[in-house]
Amino acid sequence: MAGLFAALADPTRLRLLNLIGGREVCVCYFVEILRQGQPKISRHLAYLRRAGLVTARREGKWMHYRMVPQADEAAASILAAALAALKNDRQMEADRAKLDRACCAPQKLVMPEGAPRPAPVASLVES
Amino acid sequence: MAGLFAALADPTRLRLLNLIGGREVCVCYFVEILRQGQPKISRHLAYLRRAGLVTARREGKWMHYRMVPQADEAAASILAAALAALKNDRQMEADRAKLDRACCAPQKLVMPEGAPRPAPVASLVES
DNA sequence: GGCATATATTTGCTTAAGCGAATATGAGGC
DNA sequence: GCCTCATATTCGCTTAAGCAAATATATGCC
């Protein structure tokens, strides 16, 4: 219980969860959108993984992260409340908007057909 | 946002919030029920105060703590989800039960008319 | 095999959190 | 005023978290 809140008690992790919420997202987008060092992103993703909040799937060179459906009902409701709260935050909105128009450019500005596009996760699409 | 979660990311603070949830509680009950050192309890109460989650009221020698209604809607929903989640936890249930039958005995086993009884807070009674 | 890209982990450091023990404050009773 | 009780705060310490920089792992391409 306290561990769940600890996982949520960091601005970077909240931004990551906000982006992951509902869809599967490639790490390169996190780095691009948050504009933070790659090791930092990776470290926080590892934290979220250890906390059982997200899981990763490898696809070639890319790693895709998605939410883990919470078995514990209490954890699920808290996580839902947290994600809902992020919905109205200015920066979180901006982050999501950037992800929506993300077009495969982690490093170079144009990198045709390079990075995989974020894909929706059926079990988490609610709107 | 992250600050709110940090405030919730400690077992002692969760136990305190669980006891405060809905009623006004005297510090002596926290010490009695949690069976932890008084400075520790006081330190965590100060943390919750600084986080804007609880507020204190002095009544003679005793300090009574109660929840602060959250102005921010997001914070309110998260706090509500957290308190609801605590409802089903074994230890939290036991803590609340102890508070329910608390009978004015912070130190000595019987201390007639000594400590004030916990009082319900109108704005927070929901059941 | 070697090289490049994407991601993860380690290293060394700094800062914050939590703790118990001791001390301070504030109120009531004498 | 002094003493006691209830609570708060400070002190010194230990442990964990966060960071940037460097390094390691894994995949794909040649």
Coordinates of C-alpha atoms (C1' of nucleotides) in Angstrom, one line a residue:
Chain A
M1 CA 0.0 0.0 0.0
A2 CA 2.6 2.5 1.1
G3 CA 4.8 1.1 -1.7
L4 CA 2.2 2.0 -4.3
F5 CA 2.1 5.5 -3.1
A6 CA 5.9 5.7 -3.1
A7 CA 5.9 4.6 -6.8
L8 CA 3.5 7.5 -7.5
A9 CA 5.5 10.0 -5.4
D10 CA 7.8 11.3 -8.2
P11 CA 7.0 13.8 -11.0
T12 CA 8.9 11.8 -13.6
R13 CA 7.1 8.6 -12.8
L14 CA 3.7 10.4 -12.9
R15 CA 4.5 11.8 -16.3
L16 CA 5.5 8.3 -17.5
L17 CA 2.3 6.8 -16.1
N18 CA 0.3 9.6 -17.7
L19 CA 1.7 8.7 -21.1
I20 CA 1.3 5.0 -20.6
G21 CA -2.2 5.2 -19.3
G22 CA -4.3 3.4 -21.9
R23 CA -1.8 2.7 -24.6
E24 CA 1.4 0.9 -25.1
V25 CA 4.3 3.3 -25.6
C26 CA 7.9 2.9 -26.8
V27 CA 10.7 4.1 -24.6
C28 CA 12.0 6.4 -27.3
Y29 CA 8.8 8.5 -27.0
F30 CA 9.4 9.0 -23.3
V31 CA 12.8 10.3 -23.9
E32 CA 11.6 12.5 -26.7
I33 CA 8.6 13.9 -24.8
L34 CA 9.9 14.3 -21.3
R35 CA 13.2 15.7 -22.7
Q36 CA 15.2 14.0 -19.9
G37 CA 18.2 11.8 -20.0
Q38 CA 17.6 8.2 -21.2
P39 CA 19.2 6.6 -18.2
K40 CA 16.9 8.6 -16.0
I41 CA 13.8 7.5 -17.9
S42 CA 15.0 3.9 -17.8
R43 CA 15.6 4.0 -14.1
H44 CA 12.1 5.3 -13.4
L45 CA 10.6 2.7 -15.8
A46 CA 12.5 0.0 -13.9
Y47 CA 11.0 1.4 -10.6
L48 CA 7.5 1.2 -12.0
R49 CA 8.2 -2.3 -13.2
R50 CA 9.4 -3.4 -9.8
A51 CA 6.3 -1.9 -8.3
G52 CA 4.2 -4.0 -10.6
L53 CA 2.6 -1.1 -12.3
V54 CA 3.9 -1.5 -15.8
T55 CA 5.4 -4.3 -17.9
A56 CA 7.6 -4.2 -20.9
R57 CA 7.5 -6.0 -24.2
R58 CA 10.5 -6.1 -26.6
E59 CA 10.0 -5.6 -30.3
G60 CA 13.3 -5.7 -32.0
K61 CA 15.4 -2.9 -30.7
W62 CA 12.5 -1.2 -29.0
M63 CA 10.9 -1.7 -25.7
H64 CA 7.2 -1.1 -25.3
Y65 CA 5.7 -0.3 -21.9
R66 CA 2.1 -0.8 -20.9
M67 CA 0.1 -0.8 -17.7
V68 CA -0.4 -4.0 -15.7
P69 CA -4.0 -4.5 -14.7
Q70 CA -4.0 -4.4 -10.9
A71 CA -5.3 -7.6 -9.3
D72 CA -5.7 -5.9 -6.0
E73 CA -9.0 -3.9 -6.0
A74 CA -7.7 -1.2 -3.7
A75 CA -4.6 -0.7 -5.8
A76 CA -6.7 -0.5 -8.9
S77 CA -8.9 2.2 -7.6
I78 CA -6.1 4.3 -6.3
L79 CA -4.3 4.0 -9.6
A80 CA -7.5 4.9 -11.5
A81 CA -7.9 8.0 -9.3
A82 CA -4.3 9.0 -9.8
L83 CA -4.6 8.7 -13.6
A84 CA -7.9 10.6 -13.6
A85 CA -6.3 13.3 -11.6
L86 CA -3.5 13.7 -14.1
K87 CA -6.0 14.2 -16.8
N88 CA -6.5 17.8 -15.8
D89 CA -3.0 18.8 -15.2
R90 CA -1.5 21.3 -17.7
Q91 CA 1.8 19.5 -18.3
M92 CA 0.2 16.1 -18.4
E93 CA -2.1 17.3 -21.1
A94 CA 0.8 18.7 -23.1
D95 CA 2.7 15.5 -22.8
R96 CA -0.3 13.5 -24.0
A97 CA -0.7 15.9 -26.9
K98 CA 2.9 15.5 -27.9
L99 CA 2.5 11.7 -27.8
D100 CA -0.6 11.9 -30.0
R101 CA 1.2 13.7 -32.7
A102 CA 4.5 11.9 -32.2
C103 CA 5.8 10.9 -35.6
C104 CA 8.7 8.5 -35.3
A105 CA 11.5 10.9 -34.5
P106 CA 13.4 10.0 -31.3
Q107 CA 16.7 11.6 -32.3
K108 CA 16.7 13.0 -35.8
L109 CA 13.8 15.2 -36.7
V110 CA 12.6 12.9 -39.4
M111 CA 13.3 9.2 -39.3
P112 CA 10.8 7.6 -41.7
E113 CA 9.4 4.2 -40.6
G114 CA 12.0 4.0 -37.9
A115 CA 10.4 3.9 -34.4
P116 CA 7.2 2.0 -33.9
R117 CA 4.1 4.0 -33.3
P118 CA 2.3 3.9 -29.9
A119 CA -0.5 1.4 -30.0
P120 CA -3.7 1.4 -27.9
V121 CA -4.1 -1.4 -25.4
A122 CA -7.5 -2.9 -25.6
S123 CA -8.0 -3.6 -21.9
L124 CA -7.2 -0.1 -20.9
V125 CA -9.1 2.1 -23.5
E126 CA -12.0 3.5 -21.6
S127 CA -13.1 6.7 -23.2
Chain B
M1 CA 0.6 16.0 -6.9
A2 CA 3.7 14.0 -6.3
G3 CA 3.8 15.6 -2.9
L4 CA 0.5 14.2 -2.0
F5 CA 1.6 10.7 -2.9
A6 CA 4.8 11.2 -0.9
A7 CA 2.6 12.1 2.2
L8 CA 0.8 8.8 1.7
A9 CA 3.9 6.7 1.1
D10 CA 4.5 5.8 4.7
P11 CA 2.8 3.0 6.7
T12 CA 2.7 5.1 9.9
R13 CA 1.1 8.0 8.1
L14 CA -1.4 5.7 6.5
R15 CA -2.4 4.3 9.9
L16 CA -2.8 7.8 11.2
L17 CA -5.0 8.9 8.3
N18 CA -7.0 5.7 8.7
L19 CA -7.7 6.6 12.3
I20 CA -8.4 10.3 11.6
G21 CA -10.6 9.5 8.6
G22 CA -14.0 10.9 9.5
R23 CA -13.5 11.8 13.1
E24 CA -11.4 14.1 15.2
V25 CA -8.8 12.2 17.2
C26 CA -6.6 13.1 20.1
V27 CA -2.8 12.4 19.8
C28 CA -2.8 10.2 22.9
Y29 CA -4.9 7.7 21.0
F30 CA -2.5 7.5 18.2
V31 CA 0.3 6.7 20.6
E32 CA -1.8 4.2 22.4
I33 CA -3.1 2.4 19.3
L34 CA -0.1 2.4 17.1
R35 CA 2.2 1.5 20.0
Q36 CA 5.0 3.7 18.6
G37 CA 7.1 6.3 20.3
Q38 CA 5.4 9.6 20.8
P39 CA 8.0 11.7 18.9
K40 CA 7.6 9.4 15.9
I41 CA 3.8 9.9 15.9
S42 CA 4.2 13.6 16.3
R43 CA 6.7 13.8 13.5
H44 CA 4.4 12.1 11.1
L45 CA 1.5 14.2 12.2
A46 CA 3.6 17.3 11.5
Y47 CA 4.4 15.9 8.0
L48 CA 0.7 15.4 7.3
R49 CA 0.0 18.9 8.6
R50 CA 2.6 20.4 6.3
A51 CA 1.1 18.4 3.4
G52 CA -2.2 20.1 4.1
L53 CA -4.0 16.8 4.8
V54 CA -4.8 17.3 8.5
T55 CA -5.1 20.2 10.9
A56 CA -4.8 20.3 14.7
R57 CA -6.9 21.9 17.4
R58 CA -5.7 22.4 20.9
E59 CA -8.0 21.7 23.8
G60 CA -6.2 22.2 27.1
K61 CA -3.3 19.9 27.1
W62 CA -4.6 17.8 24.3
M63 CA -4.2 18.1 20.6
H64 CA -7.0 16.9 18.3
Y65 CA -6.3 16.1 14.7
R66 CA -8.8 16.1 11.9
M67 CA -8.8 15.9 8.1
V68 CA -8.7 19.0 6.0
P69 CA -11.3 19.0 3.2
Q70 CA -9.3 19.1 0.0
A71 CA -10.0 22.1 -2.2
D72 CA -8.3 20.5 -5.2
E73 CA -10.7 18.1 -6.7
A74 CA -8.0 15.7 -7.9
A75 CA -6.4 15.6 -4.4
A76 CA -9.8 15.0 -2.9
S77 CA -10.5 12.0 -5.1
I78 CA -7.1 10.5 -4.5
L79 CA -7.4 10.9 -0.8
A80 CA -10.9 9.3 -0.9
A81 CA -9.6 6.4 -2.9
A82 CA -6.8 5.9 -0.4
L83 CA -9.0 6.0 2.6
A84 CA -11.4 3.6 1.0
A85 CA -8.6 1.2 0.2
L86 CA -7.5 1.3 3.8
K87 CA -11.0 0.2 4.9
N88 CA -10.3 -3.4 3.9
D89 CA -6.9 -3.8 5.3
R90 CA -6.6 -6.1 8.3
Q91 CA -4.4 -3.9 10.4
M92 CA -6.3 -0.8 9.6
E93 CA -9.5 -2.5 10.6
A94 CA -7.9 -3.5 13.9
D95 CA -6.7 0.0 14.5
R96 CA -10.2 1.5 13.9
A97 CA -11.7 -1.1 16.2
K98 CA -9.3 -0.2 19.0
L99 CA -10.2 3.5 18.5
D100 CA -13.9 2.6 18.7
R101 CA -13.5 1.0 22.1
A102 CA -10.8 3.4 23.3
C103 CA -11.6 4.4 26.9
C104 CA -9.5 7.2 28.0
A105 CA -6.3 5.3 28.9
P106 CA -3.3 6.7 27.2
Q107 CA -0.8 5.6 29.9
K108 CA -2.4 4.1 32.9
L109 CA -5.0 1.4 32.2
V110 CA -7.7 3.4 33.8
M111 CA -7.7 7.2 33.9
P112 CA -11.2 8.3 34.5
E113 CA -12.3 11.4 32.7
G114 CA -8.8 12.1 31.7
A115 CA -8.3 12.1 28.0
P116 CA -11.0 13.5 25.7
R117 CA -13.0 11.0 23.7
P118 CA -12.7 11.0 19.9
A119 CA -15.5 13.0 18.3
P120 CA -17.0 12.6 14.9
V121 CA -16.5 15.4 12.4
A122 CA -19.7 16.3 10.7
S123 CA -18.3 17.2 7.3
L124 CA -16.5 13.8 7.0
V125 CA -19.1 11.3 8.3
E126 CA -20.2 9.5 5.2
S127 CA -21.6 6.1 6.2
Chain C
dG1 C1' 32.5 -11.3 -37.0
dG2 C1' 32.1 -5.8 -36.4
dC3 C1' 29.4 -1.7 -36.0
dA4 C1' 25.4 1.1 -34.9
dT5 C1' 21.1 1.8 -32.4
dA6 C1' 18.0 1.3 -28.3
dT7 C1' 17.7 0.4 -23.7
dA8 C1' 19.4 -1.1 -19.2
dT9 C1' 22.4 -1.1 -15.4
dT10 C1' 26.4 0.3 -12.5
dT11 C1' 29.2 3.9 -10.1
dG12 C1' 29.9 7.7 -7.2
dC13 C1' 27.8 11.4 -5.3
dT14 C1' 24.3 14.5 -3.0
dT15 C1' 20.1 15.1 -0.7
dA16 C1' 16.1 13.8 1.8
dA17 C1' 13.5 10.6 5.0
dG18 C1' 13.1 7.9 8.9
dC19 C1' 14.5 6.7 13.5
dG20 C1' 15.5 7.0 18.8
dA21 C1' 17.1 9.8 22.3
dA22 C1' 17.1 14.0 24.2
dT23 C1' 15.2 18.5 24.8
dA24 C1' 11.8 22.2 24.3
dT25 C1' 7.1 24.3 24.5
dG26 C1' 2.6 25.0 26.3
dA27 C1' -1.2 24.2 29.5
dG28 C1' -3.1 23.2 34.1
dG29 C1' -2.7 22.5 39.0
dC30 C1' -0.5 23.7 43.3
Chain D
dG1 C1' 6.5 30.7 41.0
dC2 C1' 7.3 25.3 40.4
dC3 C1' 5.9 20.7 39.0
dT4 C1' 3.6 17.6 35.9
dC5 C1' 1.5 16.0 31.8
dA6 C1' 0.8 16.2 26.7
dT7 C1' 2.8 17.2 22.6
dA8 C1' 6.3 19.2 19.5
dT9 C1' 10.9 19.9 17.9
dT10 C1' 16.0 19.3 17.6
dC11 C1' 20.2 16.3 17.2
dG12 C1' 23.0 12.8 15.4
dC13 C1' 22.8 8.9 12.8
dT14 C1' 21.5 5.5 9.1
dT15 C1' 19.4 4.3 5.0
dA16 C1' 17.2 5.1 0.7
dA17 C1' 16.2 8.0 -3.5
dG18 C1' 17.5 10.7 -7.1
dC19 C1' 20.9 12.3 -10.4
dA20 C1' 24.6 12.5 -14.2
dA21 C1' 28.2 10.1 -16.3
dA22 C1' 30.0 6.0 -17.7
dT23 C1' 29.4 1.3 -19.0
dA24 C1' 26.9 -2.9 -20.2
dT25 C1' 23.4 -5.7 -22.8
dA26 C1' 20.6 -6.8 -26.7
dT27 C1' 19.1 -6.5 -31.4
dG28 C1' 19.6 -5.6 -36.3
dC29 C1' 22.5 -4.7 -40.3
dC30 C1' 26.5 -5.4 -43.0

